[in-house]
């Protein structure tokens, strides 16, 4: 059976086959939904993995219950160039996302 | 309070007249539910009551689109917007979204007969060429059985005469569901 829609006109409902345009739109909608699901699943997996990520746990430990000097030392030790700065900022973002 | 048939609606205050039941029915195994409103031009506001809806695909999202040609085509441009808050697990999660291709009505719904989605959409002032606006509220349950309640507002950011509405899931068919259409002068 072809894909159908249920159309209510003047209060009366009828099943009608989807047109070629509607089938194409439906495929586009499905592709968008699939893409959104992949992003959501990837983010969920990433967050799930963080709970056992030793590097992430060390980062959180450094931020929690430390003195300003220790935090400064942690940053100075781990930020040596642009790449390491970006990595640390990414960790901060993930930390915020995980604790929201 | 709006009076007729016990309808409260998302924005029951300020009603100008009682609601009139225009049509009622059921839909099953269909890609969309399209409701053509050209025969209801006398009614300024339209209330869609959707009860016991189930998607064919697990975790599908219930969405809405508008038409300005009596349902021949439905608008899919990125001119839809919506704001909503979903209440679940003792937390409220707000969303503010623009540039969308549809209005997101209900949270991810389980494809299970025991976890149905029920709610209503109030379409305002469609007798004149204005930005089409709706308010809505839906209760649903996700695949984990967690209950969710969503209340929101949305629209299509173009002045137009909206004369048909389409309800569809983000993925797959409407497995089953009932609908009522009410009008208010």
PDB file of C-alpha atoms in Angstrom:
ATOM      1  CA  UNK A   1       0.000   0.000   0.000  1.00  0.00           C
ATOM      2  CA  UNK A   2       1.291   3.431  -0.886  1.00  0.00           C
ATOM      3  CA  UNK A   3       2.120   5.961   1.783  1.00  0.00           C
ATOM      4  CA  UNK A   4      -1.029   7.848   2.612  1.00  0.00           C
ATOM      5  CA  UNK A   5      -2.225  10.947   4.393  1.00  0.00           C
ATOM      6  CA  UNK A   6      -5.549  11.474   6.118  1.00  0.00           C
ATOM      7  CA  UNK A   7      -7.258  14.591   4.831  1.00  0.00           C
ATOM      8  CA  UNK A   8     -10.232  16.181   6.596  1.00  0.00           C
ATOM      9  CA  UNK A   9     -12.279  18.419   4.304  1.00  0.00           C
ATOM     10  CA  UNK A  10     -15.548  19.894   5.483  1.00  0.00           C
ATOM     11  CA  UNK A  11     -15.372  17.606   8.473  1.00  0.00           C
ATOM     12  CA  UNK A  12     -15.076  14.422   6.412  1.00  0.00           C
ATOM     13  CA  UNK A  13     -11.861  12.425   6.521  1.00  0.00           C
ATOM     14  CA  UNK A  14     -10.407  10.507   3.564  1.00  0.00           C
ATOM     15  CA  UNK A  15      -7.174   8.589   3.011  1.00  0.00           C
ATOM     16  CA  UNK A  16      -5.219   9.907   0.035  1.00  0.00           C
ATOM     17  CA  UNK A  17      -1.925   8.692  -1.465  1.00  0.00           C
ATOM     18  CA  UNK A  18       1.002  11.036  -0.940  1.00  0.00           C
ATOM     19  CA  UNK A  19       2.057  12.933  -4.045  1.00  0.00           C
ATOM     20  CA  UNK A  20       5.588  12.728  -5.415  1.00  0.00           C
ATOM     21  CA  UNK A  21       6.325  16.124  -3.896  1.00  0.00           C
ATOM     22  CA  UNK A  22       5.028  15.010  -0.514  1.00  0.00           C
ATOM     23  CA  UNK A  23       7.044  11.802  -0.671  1.00  0.00           C
ATOM     24  CA  UNK A  24      10.160  13.855  -1.378  1.00  0.00           C
ATOM     25  CA  UNK A  25       9.334  16.207   1.501  1.00  0.00           C
ATOM     26  CA  UNK A  26       8.789  13.243   3.779  1.00  0.00           C
ATOM     27  CA  UNK A  27      12.184  11.829   2.828  1.00  0.00           C
ATOM     28  CA  UNK A  28      13.762  15.223   3.551  1.00  0.00           C
ATOM     29  CA  UNK A  29      12.013  15.385   6.931  1.00  0.00           C
ATOM     30  CA  UNK A  30      13.224  11.885   7.743  1.00  0.00           C
ATOM     31  CA  UNK A  31      16.799  12.780   6.776  1.00  0.00           C
ATOM     32  CA  UNK A  32      16.652  15.837   9.046  1.00  0.00           C
ATOM     33  CA  UNK A  33      15.264  13.741  11.900  1.00  0.00           C
ATOM     34  CA  UNK A  34      17.968  11.109  11.375  1.00  0.00           C
ATOM     35  CA  UNK A  35      20.706  13.762  11.388  1.00  0.00           C
ATOM     36  CA  UNK A  36      19.361  15.281  14.596  1.00  0.00           C
ATOM     37  CA  UNK A  37      19.188  11.832  16.198  1.00  0.00           C
ATOM     38  CA  UNK A  38      22.815  11.104  15.284  1.00  0.00           C
ATOM     39  CA  UNK A  39      23.998  14.355  16.875  1.00  0.00           C
ATOM     40  CA  UNK A  40      21.958  13.711  20.007  1.00  0.00           C
ATOM     41  CA  UNK A  41      23.197  10.130  20.288  1.00  0.00           C
ATOM     42  CA  UNK A  42      26.813  11.209  19.797  1.00  0.00           C
ATOM     43  CA  UNK A  43      26.495  13.850  22.505  1.00  0.00           C
ATOM     44  CA  UNK A  44      24.881  11.355  24.872  1.00  0.00           C
ATOM     45  CA  UNK A  45      27.630   8.835  24.221  1.00  0.00           C
ATOM     46  CA  UNK A  46      30.279  11.464  24.793  1.00  0.00           C
ATOM     47  CA  UNK A  47      28.740  12.515  28.080  1.00  0.00           C
ATOM     48  CA  UNK A  48      28.355   8.907  29.142  1.00  0.00           C
ATOM     49  CA  UNK A  49      32.008   8.218  28.354  1.00  0.00           C
ATOM     50  CA  UNK A  50      33.162  11.154  30.440  1.00  0.00           C
ATOM     51  CA  UNK A  51      32.154   9.454  33.665  1.00  0.00           C
ATOM     52  CA  UNK A  52      35.065   7.030  33.195  1.00  0.00           C
ATOM     53  CA  UNK A  53      37.458   9.385  31.389  1.00  0.00           C
ATOM     54  CA  UNK A  54      40.483   9.711  33.713  1.00  0.00           C
ATOM     55  CA  UNK A  55      41.643  12.940  32.058  1.00  0.00           C
ATOM     56  CA  UNK A  56      38.194  14.509  32.499  1.00  0.00           C
ATOM     57  CA  UNK A  57      37.925  13.299  36.083  1.00  0.00           C
ATOM     58  CA  UNK A  58      41.344  14.781  36.834  1.00  0.00           C
ATOM     59  CA  UNK A  59      40.200  18.070  35.307  1.00  0.00           C
ATOM     60  CA  UNK A  60      37.073  18.131  37.464  1.00  0.00           C
ATOM     61  CA  UNK A  61      39.132  17.249  40.539  1.00  0.00           C
ATOM     62  CA  UNK A  62      41.464  20.129  39.825  1.00  0.00           C
ATOM     63  CA  UNK A  63      38.589  22.561  39.659  1.00  0.00           C
ATOM     64  CA  UNK A  64      36.739  21.338  42.702  1.00  0.00           C
ATOM     65  CA  UNK A  65      38.020  22.095  46.192  1.00  0.00           C
ATOM     66  CA  UNK A  66      41.338  23.554  45.108  1.00  0.00           C
ATOM     67  CA  UNK A  67      42.956  26.848  45.925  1.00  0.00           C
ATOM     68  CA  UNK A  68      43.370  29.612  43.369  1.00  0.00           C
ATOM     69  CA  UNK A  69      47.068  28.896  43.227  1.00  0.00           C
ATOM     70  CA  UNK A  70      46.487  25.234  42.449  1.00  0.00           C
ATOM     71  CA  UNK A  71      43.995  26.039  39.711  1.00  0.00           C
ATOM     72  CA  UNK A  72      46.462  28.551  38.264  1.00  0.00           C
ATOM     73  CA  UNK A  73      49.203  25.909  38.365  1.00  0.00           C
ATOM     74  CA  UNK A  74      46.915  23.384  36.659  1.00  0.00           C
ATOM     75  CA  UNK A  75      46.123  25.826  33.871  1.00  0.00           C
ATOM     76  CA  UNK A  76      49.747  26.868  33.418  1.00  0.00           C
ATOM     77  CA  UNK A  77      50.855  23.252  33.316  1.00  0.00           C
ATOM     78  CA  UNK A  78      48.223  22.169  30.800  1.00  0.00           C
ATOM     79  CA  UNK A  79      48.087  25.205  28.539  1.00  0.00           C
ATOM     80  CA  UNK A  80      51.289  25.508  26.588  1.00  0.00           C
ATOM     81  CA  UNK A  81      50.054  26.494  23.143  1.00  0.00           C
ATOM     82  CA  UNK A  82      46.888  27.292  21.186  1.00  0.00           C
ATOM     83  CA  UNK A  83      45.911  23.653  20.767  1.00  0.00           C
ATOM     84  CA  UNK A  84      46.179  22.839  24.466  1.00  0.00           C
ATOM     85  CA  UNK A  85      44.258  26.047  25.271  1.00  0.00           C
ATOM     86  CA  UNK A  86      41.425  24.926  22.997  1.00  0.00           C
ATOM     87  CA  UNK A  87      41.418  21.495  24.603  1.00  0.00           C
ATOM     88  CA  UNK A  88      41.075  23.002  28.053  1.00  0.00           C
ATOM     89  CA  UNK A  89      38.295  25.308  26.927  1.00  0.00           C
ATOM     90  CA  UNK A  90      36.517  22.332  25.377  1.00  0.00           C
ATOM     91  CA  UNK A  91      36.802  20.528  28.696  1.00  0.00           C
ATOM     92  CA  UNK A  92      35.255  23.516  30.440  1.00  0.00           C
ATOM     93  CA  UNK A  93      32.349  23.449  28.006  1.00  0.00           C
ATOM     94  CA  UNK A  94      31.853  19.724  28.515  1.00  0.00           C
ATOM     95  CA  UNK A  95      32.036  20.211  32.262  1.00  0.00           C
ATOM     96  CA  UNK A  96      29.325  22.865  32.069  1.00  0.00           C
ATOM     97  CA  UNK A  97      27.184  20.702  29.790  1.00  0.00           C
ATOM     98  CA  UNK A  98      27.519  17.699  32.035  1.00  0.00           C
ATOM     99  CA  UNK A  99      26.590  19.563  35.181  1.00  0.00           C
ATOM    100  CA  UNK A 100      23.615  21.394  33.693  1.00  0.00           C
TER     101      UNK A 100
ATOM    102  CA  UNK B   1     -14.072  29.845  30.980  1.00  0.00           C
ATOM    103  CA  UNK B   2     -14.987  29.113  27.415  1.00  0.00           C
ATOM    104  CA  UNK B   3     -18.295  27.431  28.010  1.00  0.00           C
ATOM    105  CA  UNK B   4     -19.104  24.828  25.416  1.00  0.00           C
ATOM    106  CA  UNK B   5     -18.123  21.159  25.649  1.00  0.00           C
ATOM    107  CA  UNK B   6     -15.902  21.760  28.630  1.00  0.00           C
ATOM    108  CA  UNK B   7     -12.981  23.073  26.655  1.00  0.00           C
ATOM    109  CA  UNK B   8     -10.511  25.117  28.591  1.00  0.00           C
ATOM    110  CA  UNK B   9      -7.911  25.618  25.886  1.00  0.00           C
ATOM    111  CA  UNK B  10      -4.377  26.872  26.420  1.00  0.00           C
ATOM    112  CA  UNK B  11      -5.637  30.422  26.726  1.00  0.00           C
ATOM    113  CA  UNK B  12      -9.186  30.204  27.928  1.00  0.00           C
ATOM    114  CA  UNK B  13      -9.333  33.765  29.177  1.00  0.00           C
ATOM    115  CA  UNK B  14     -10.817  36.437  26.971  1.00  0.00           C
ATOM    116  CA  UNK B  15     -13.071  34.134  25.013  1.00  0.00           C
ATOM    117  CA  UNK B  16     -15.496  36.025  22.844  1.00  0.00           C
ATOM    118  CA  UNK B  17     -17.957  33.176  22.378  1.00  0.00           C
ATOM    119  CA  UNK B  18     -18.489  29.514  23.100  1.00  0.00           C
ATOM    120  CA  UNK B  19     -16.650  26.810  21.239  1.00  0.00           C
ATOM    121  CA  UNK B  20     -18.579  24.905  18.580  1.00  0.00           C
ATOM    122  CA  UNK B  21     -17.673  21.329  17.708  1.00  0.00           C
ATOM    123  CA  UNK B  22     -16.994  21.281  13.941  1.00  0.00           C
ATOM    124  CA  UNK B  23     -15.696  17.782  13.314  1.00  0.00           C
ATOM    125  CA  UNK B  24     -14.378  14.730  15.052  1.00  0.00           C
ATOM    126  CA  UNK B  25     -12.753  11.522  13.892  1.00  0.00           C
ATOM    127  CA  UNK B  26      -9.834   9.115  14.004  1.00  0.00           C
ATOM    128  CA  UNK B  27      -6.711   8.614  11.960  1.00  0.00           C
ATOM    129  CA  UNK B  28      -4.629   5.453  11.611  1.00  0.00           C
ATOM    130  CA  UNK B  29      -1.552   4.406   9.648  1.00  0.00           C
ATOM    131  CA  UNK B  30      -1.196   7.736   7.869  1.00  0.00           C
ATOM    132  CA  UNK B  31       1.821   9.942   7.202  1.00  0.00           C
ATOM    133  CA  UNK B  32      -0.065  13.095   8.148  1.00  0.00           C
ATOM    134  CA  UNK B  33      -3.375  14.390   9.401  1.00  0.00           C
ATOM    135  CA  UNK B  34      -4.372  17.300   7.183  1.00  0.00           C
ATOM    136  CA  UNK B  35      -7.271  19.464   8.304  1.00  0.00           C
ATOM    137  CA  UNK B  36      -8.647  21.821   5.689  1.00  0.00           C
ATOM    138  CA  UNK B  37     -10.287  24.882   7.230  1.00  0.00           C
ATOM    139  CA  UNK B  38     -11.758  26.553   4.155  1.00  0.00           C
ATOM    140  CA  UNK B  39     -15.268  25.593   5.177  1.00  0.00           C
ATOM    141  CA  UNK B  40     -14.818  27.184   8.600  1.00  0.00           C
ATOM    142  CA  UNK B  41     -14.069  30.735   7.550  1.00  0.00           C
ATOM    143  CA  UNK B  42     -16.740  32.074   9.905  1.00  0.00           C
ATOM    144  CA  UNK B  43     -14.664  31.047  12.894  1.00  0.00           C
ATOM    145  CA  UNK B  44     -11.975  33.375  14.091  1.00  0.00           C
ATOM    146  CA  UNK B  45     -10.158  30.837  16.262  1.00  0.00           C
ATOM    147  CA  UNK B  46      -9.782  27.095  15.781  1.00  0.00           C
ATOM    148  CA  UNK B  47      -8.992  24.563  18.484  1.00  0.00           C
ATOM    149  CA  UNK B  48      -7.529  21.185  17.547  1.00  0.00           C
ATOM    150  CA  UNK B  49      -7.847  18.554  20.257  1.00  0.00           C
ATOM    151  CA  UNK B  50      -5.670  15.504  19.609  1.00  0.00           C
ATOM    152  CA  UNK B  51      -6.219  12.556  21.920  1.00  0.00           C
ATOM    153  CA  UNK B  52      -4.564   9.175  22.321  1.00  0.00           C
ATOM    154  CA  UNK B  53      -2.002   9.677  19.582  1.00  0.00           C
ATOM    155  CA  UNK B  54       0.663   7.048  19.022  1.00  0.00           C
ATOM    156  CA  UNK B  55       3.558   7.283  16.555  1.00  0.00           C
ATOM    157  CA  UNK B  56       4.559   4.287  14.474  1.00  0.00           C
ATOM    158  CA  UNK B  57       8.202   5.084  15.200  1.00  0.00           C
ATOM    159  CA  UNK B  58       9.558   5.146  18.708  1.00  0.00           C
ATOM    160  CA  UNK B  59      10.617   8.553  20.056  1.00  0.00           C
ATOM    161  CA  UNK B  60       9.059  10.459  17.155  1.00  0.00           C
ATOM    162  CA  UNK B  61       8.180  14.114  17.689  1.00  0.00           C
ATOM    163  CA  UNK B  62       4.730  15.495  16.913  1.00  0.00           C
ATOM    164  CA  UNK B  63       4.950  18.544  14.636  1.00  0.00           C
ATOM    165  CA  UNK B  64       2.620  20.982  12.855  1.00  0.00           C
ATOM    166  CA  UNK B  65       2.660  22.883   9.570  1.00  0.00           C
ATOM    167  CA  UNK B  66       0.353  25.376   7.847  1.00  0.00           C
ATOM    168  CA  UNK B  67      -1.091  25.810   4.386  1.00  0.00           C
ATOM    169  CA  UNK B  68      -2.365  28.871   2.555  1.00  0.00           C
ATOM    170  CA  UNK B  69      -3.816  27.067  -0.462  1.00  0.00           C
ATOM    171  CA  UNK B  70      -6.454  24.956   1.210  1.00  0.00           C
ATOM    172  CA  UNK B  71      -4.128  22.070   1.900  1.00  0.00           C
ATOM    173  CA  UNK B  72      -2.810  21.601  -1.660  1.00  0.00           C
ATOM    174  CA  UNK B  73       0.673  22.271  -0.295  1.00  0.00           C
ATOM    175  CA  UNK B  74       2.038  22.863   3.183  1.00  0.00           C
ATOM    176  CA  UNK B  75       4.665  25.435   4.052  1.00  0.00           C
ATOM    177  CA  UNK B  76       8.114  24.007   4.760  1.00  0.00           C
ATOM    178  CA  UNK B  77      10.212  27.173   4.636  1.00  0.00           C
ATOM    179  CA  UNK B  78      12.358  28.036   7.646  1.00  0.00           C
ATOM    180  CA  UNK B  79       9.858  30.624   8.878  1.00  0.00           C
ATOM    181  CA  UNK B  80       8.358  28.677  11.755  1.00  0.00           C
ATOM    182  CA  UNK B  81       9.239  29.601  15.309  1.00  0.00           C
ATOM    183  CA  UNK B  82       8.316  28.276  18.709  1.00  0.00           C
ATOM    184  CA  UNK B  83       9.040  28.572  22.389  1.00  0.00           C
ATOM    185  CA  UNK B  84       8.097  25.840  24.785  1.00  0.00           C
ATOM    186  CA  UNK B  85       8.796  24.413  28.187  1.00  0.00           C
ATOM    187  CA  UNK B  86       8.827  20.696  28.799  1.00  0.00           C
ATOM    188  CA  UNK B  87       8.132  19.524  32.321  1.00  0.00           C
ATOM    189  CA  UNK B  88       9.578  16.091  33.087  1.00  0.00           C
ATOM    190  CA  UNK B  89      11.389  14.429  35.938  1.00  0.00           C
ATOM    191  CA  UNK B  90      10.689  17.376  38.253  1.00  0.00           C
ATOM    192  CA  UNK B  91      12.537  19.724  35.925  1.00  0.00           C
ATOM    193  CA  UNK B  92      11.448  22.371  33.436  1.00  0.00           C
ATOM    194  CA  UNK B  93      13.404  22.635  30.185  1.00  0.00           C
ATOM    195  CA  UNK B  94      12.696  25.732  28.079  1.00  0.00           C
ATOM    196  CA  UNK B  95      13.482  26.027  24.372  1.00  0.00           C
ATOM    197  CA  UNK B  96      13.431  29.134  22.157  1.00  0.00           C
ATOM    198  CA  UNK B  97      13.704  28.341  18.468  1.00  0.00           C
ATOM    199  CA  UNK B  98      13.406  30.222  15.184  1.00  0.00           C
ATOM    200  CA  UNK B  99      14.075  29.387  11.544  1.00  0.00           C
ATOM    201  CA  UNK B 100      12.397  26.006  11.778  1.00  0.00           C
ATOM    202  CA  UNK B 101      10.510  24.053   9.118  1.00  0.00           C
ATOM    203  CA  UNK B 102       7.682  23.130  11.496  1.00  0.00           C
ATOM    204  CA  UNK B 103       6.345  23.760  14.972  1.00  0.00           C
ATOM    205  CA  UNK B 104       7.410  21.195  17.570  1.00  0.00           C
ATOM    206  CA  UNK B 105       4.318  20.276  19.560  1.00  0.00           C
ATOM    207  CA  UNK B 106       5.008  17.285  21.789  1.00  0.00           C
ATOM    208  CA  UNK B 107       8.105  15.751  23.319  1.00  0.00           C
ATOM    209  CA  UNK B 108       9.543  12.464  22.020  1.00  0.00           C
ATOM    210  CA  UNK B 109       6.734   9.934  22.260  1.00  0.00           C
ATOM    211  CA  UNK B 110       6.853   6.203  22.700  1.00  0.00           C
ATOM    212  CA  UNK B 111       5.360   3.943  20.038  1.00  0.00           C
ATOM    213  CA  UNK B 112       3.353   2.103  22.647  1.00  0.00           C
ATOM    214  CA  UNK B 113      -0.369   1.764  23.213  1.00  0.00           C
ATOM    215  CA  UNK B 114       0.155   2.378  26.923  1.00  0.00           C
ATOM    216  CA  UNK B 115       1.944   5.697  26.366  1.00  0.00           C
ATOM    217  CA  UNK B 116      -0.336   7.917  24.340  1.00  0.00           C
ATOM    218  CA  UNK B 117       0.018  11.584  23.517  1.00  0.00           C
ATOM    219  CA  UNK B 118      -2.865  13.942  24.162  1.00  0.00           C
ATOM    220  CA  UNK B 119      -3.138  17.696  23.874  1.00  0.00           C
ATOM    221  CA  UNK B 120      -4.534  20.694  22.073  1.00  0.00           C
ATOM    222  CA  UNK B 121      -3.499  23.446  19.708  1.00  0.00           C
ATOM    223  CA  UNK B 122      -5.254  26.801  19.579  1.00  0.00           C
ATOM    224  CA  UNK B 123      -4.950  28.584  16.232  1.00  0.00           C
ATOM    225  CA  UNK B 124      -5.637  32.289  16.604  1.00  0.00           C
ATOM    226  CA  UNK B 125      -7.278  34.926  14.459  1.00  0.00           C
ATOM    227  CA  UNK B 126      -6.979  33.263  11.044  1.00  0.00           C
ATOM    228  CA  UNK B 127      -9.650  35.351   9.414  1.00  0.00           C
ATOM    229  CA  UNK B 128      -7.180  38.025   8.452  1.00  0.00           C
ATOM    230  CA  UNK B 129      -3.759  38.034   6.824  1.00  0.00           C
ATOM    231  CA  UNK B 130      -1.660  38.088   9.964  1.00  0.00           C
ATOM    232  CA  UNK B 131       1.264  36.127  11.292  1.00  0.00           C
ATOM    233  CA  UNK B 132      -0.281  32.774  12.144  1.00  0.00           C
ATOM    234  CA  UNK B 133       0.100  32.005  15.819  1.00  0.00           C
ATOM    235  CA  UNK B 134      -0.739  29.022  17.968  1.00  0.00           C
ATOM    236  CA  UNK B 135      -0.485  28.078  21.605  1.00  0.00           C
ATOM    237  CA  UNK B 136      -0.423  24.465  22.626  1.00  0.00           C
ATOM    238  CA  UNK B 137      -0.015  21.980  25.405  1.00  0.00           C
ATOM    239  CA  UNK B 138       0.585  18.249  25.248  1.00  0.00           C
ATOM    240  CA  UNK B 139       1.116  15.412  27.638  1.00  0.00           C
ATOM    241  CA  UNK B 140       3.092  12.394  26.461  1.00  0.00           C
ATOM    242  CA  UNK B 141       5.390   9.651  27.637  1.00  0.00           C
ATOM    243  CA  UNK B 142       8.755   8.698  26.218  1.00  0.00           C
ATOM    244  CA  UNK B 143      10.135   5.246  25.473  1.00  0.00           C
ATOM    245  CA  UNK B 144      11.333   4.949  29.074  1.00  0.00           C
ATOM    246  CA  UNK B 145       7.824   5.569  30.350  1.00  0.00           C
ATOM    247  CA  UNK B 146       8.698   8.998  31.722  1.00  0.00           C
ATOM    248  CA  UNK B 147       5.751  11.390  31.582  1.00  0.00           C
ATOM    249  CA  UNK B 148       6.285  14.710  29.877  1.00  0.00           C
ATOM    250  CA  UNK B 149       4.150  17.819  29.713  1.00  0.00           C
ATOM    251  CA  UNK B 150       4.882  20.532  27.188  1.00  0.00           C
ATOM    252  CA  UNK B 151       3.328  23.963  26.938  1.00  0.00           C
ATOM    253  CA  UNK B 152       4.316  26.337  24.187  1.00  0.00           C
ATOM    254  CA  UNK B 153       3.571  28.882  21.528  1.00  0.00           C
ATOM    255  CA  UNK B 154       4.630  29.106  17.921  1.00  0.00           C
ATOM    256  CA  UNK B 155       3.833  30.463  14.523  1.00  0.00           C
ATOM    257  CA  UNK B 156       4.815  31.131  10.946  1.00  0.00           C
ATOM    258  CA  UNK B 157       6.517  34.475  10.615  1.00  0.00           C
ATOM    259  CA  UNK B 158       4.698  35.676   7.496  1.00  0.00           C
ATOM    260  CA  UNK B 159       1.406  37.561   7.307  1.00  0.00           C
ATOM    261  CA  UNK B 160      -0.961  35.151   5.580  1.00  0.00           C
ATOM    262  CA  UNK B 161      -4.365  33.525   5.569  1.00  0.00           C
ATOM    263  CA  UNK B 162      -3.783  30.096   7.010  1.00  0.00           C
ATOM    264  CA  UNK B 163      -6.524  27.784   5.753  1.00  0.00           C
ATOM    265  CA  UNK B 164      -5.259  24.291   6.565  1.00  0.00           C
ATOM    266  CA  UNK B 165      -3.158  22.613   9.222  1.00  0.00           C
ATOM    267  CA  UNK B 166      -1.044  19.482   9.036  1.00  0.00           C
ATOM    268  CA  UNK B 167      -0.001  17.271  11.947  1.00  0.00           C
ATOM    269  CA  UNK B 168       2.840  14.829  11.423  1.00  0.00           C
ATOM    270  CA  UNK B 169       5.558  12.982  13.258  1.00  0.00           C
ATOM    271  CA  UNK B 170       9.240  13.706  12.747  1.00  0.00           C
ATOM    272  CA  UNK B 171       9.706  10.095  11.736  1.00  0.00           C
ATOM    273  CA  UNK B 172       7.285   7.500  10.441  1.00  0.00           C
ATOM    274  CA  UNK B 173       3.510   7.364  10.392  1.00  0.00           C
ATOM    275  CA  UNK B 174       0.774   8.302  12.788  1.00  0.00           C
ATOM    276  CA  UNK B 175      -0.079   4.832  14.081  1.00  0.00           C
ATOM    277  CA  UNK B 176      -3.387   5.980  15.520  1.00  0.00           C
ATOM    278  CA  UNK B 177      -5.099   8.942  17.107  1.00  0.00           C
ATOM    279  CA  UNK B 178      -8.343  10.822  17.531  1.00  0.00           C
ATOM    280  CA  UNK B 179      -9.057  14.454  16.743  1.00  0.00           C
ATOM    281  CA  UNK B 180     -11.677  17.085  17.395  1.00  0.00           C
ATOM    282  CA  UNK B 181     -11.954  20.418  15.631  1.00  0.00           C
ATOM    283  CA  UNK B 182     -13.713  23.271  17.375  1.00  0.00           C
ATOM    284  CA  UNK B 183     -14.373  26.813  16.259  1.00  0.00           C
ATOM    285  CA  UNK B 184     -14.942  30.081  18.045  1.00  0.00           C
ATOM    286  CA  UNK B 185     -16.553  33.082  16.358  1.00  0.00           C
TER     287      UNK B 185
END
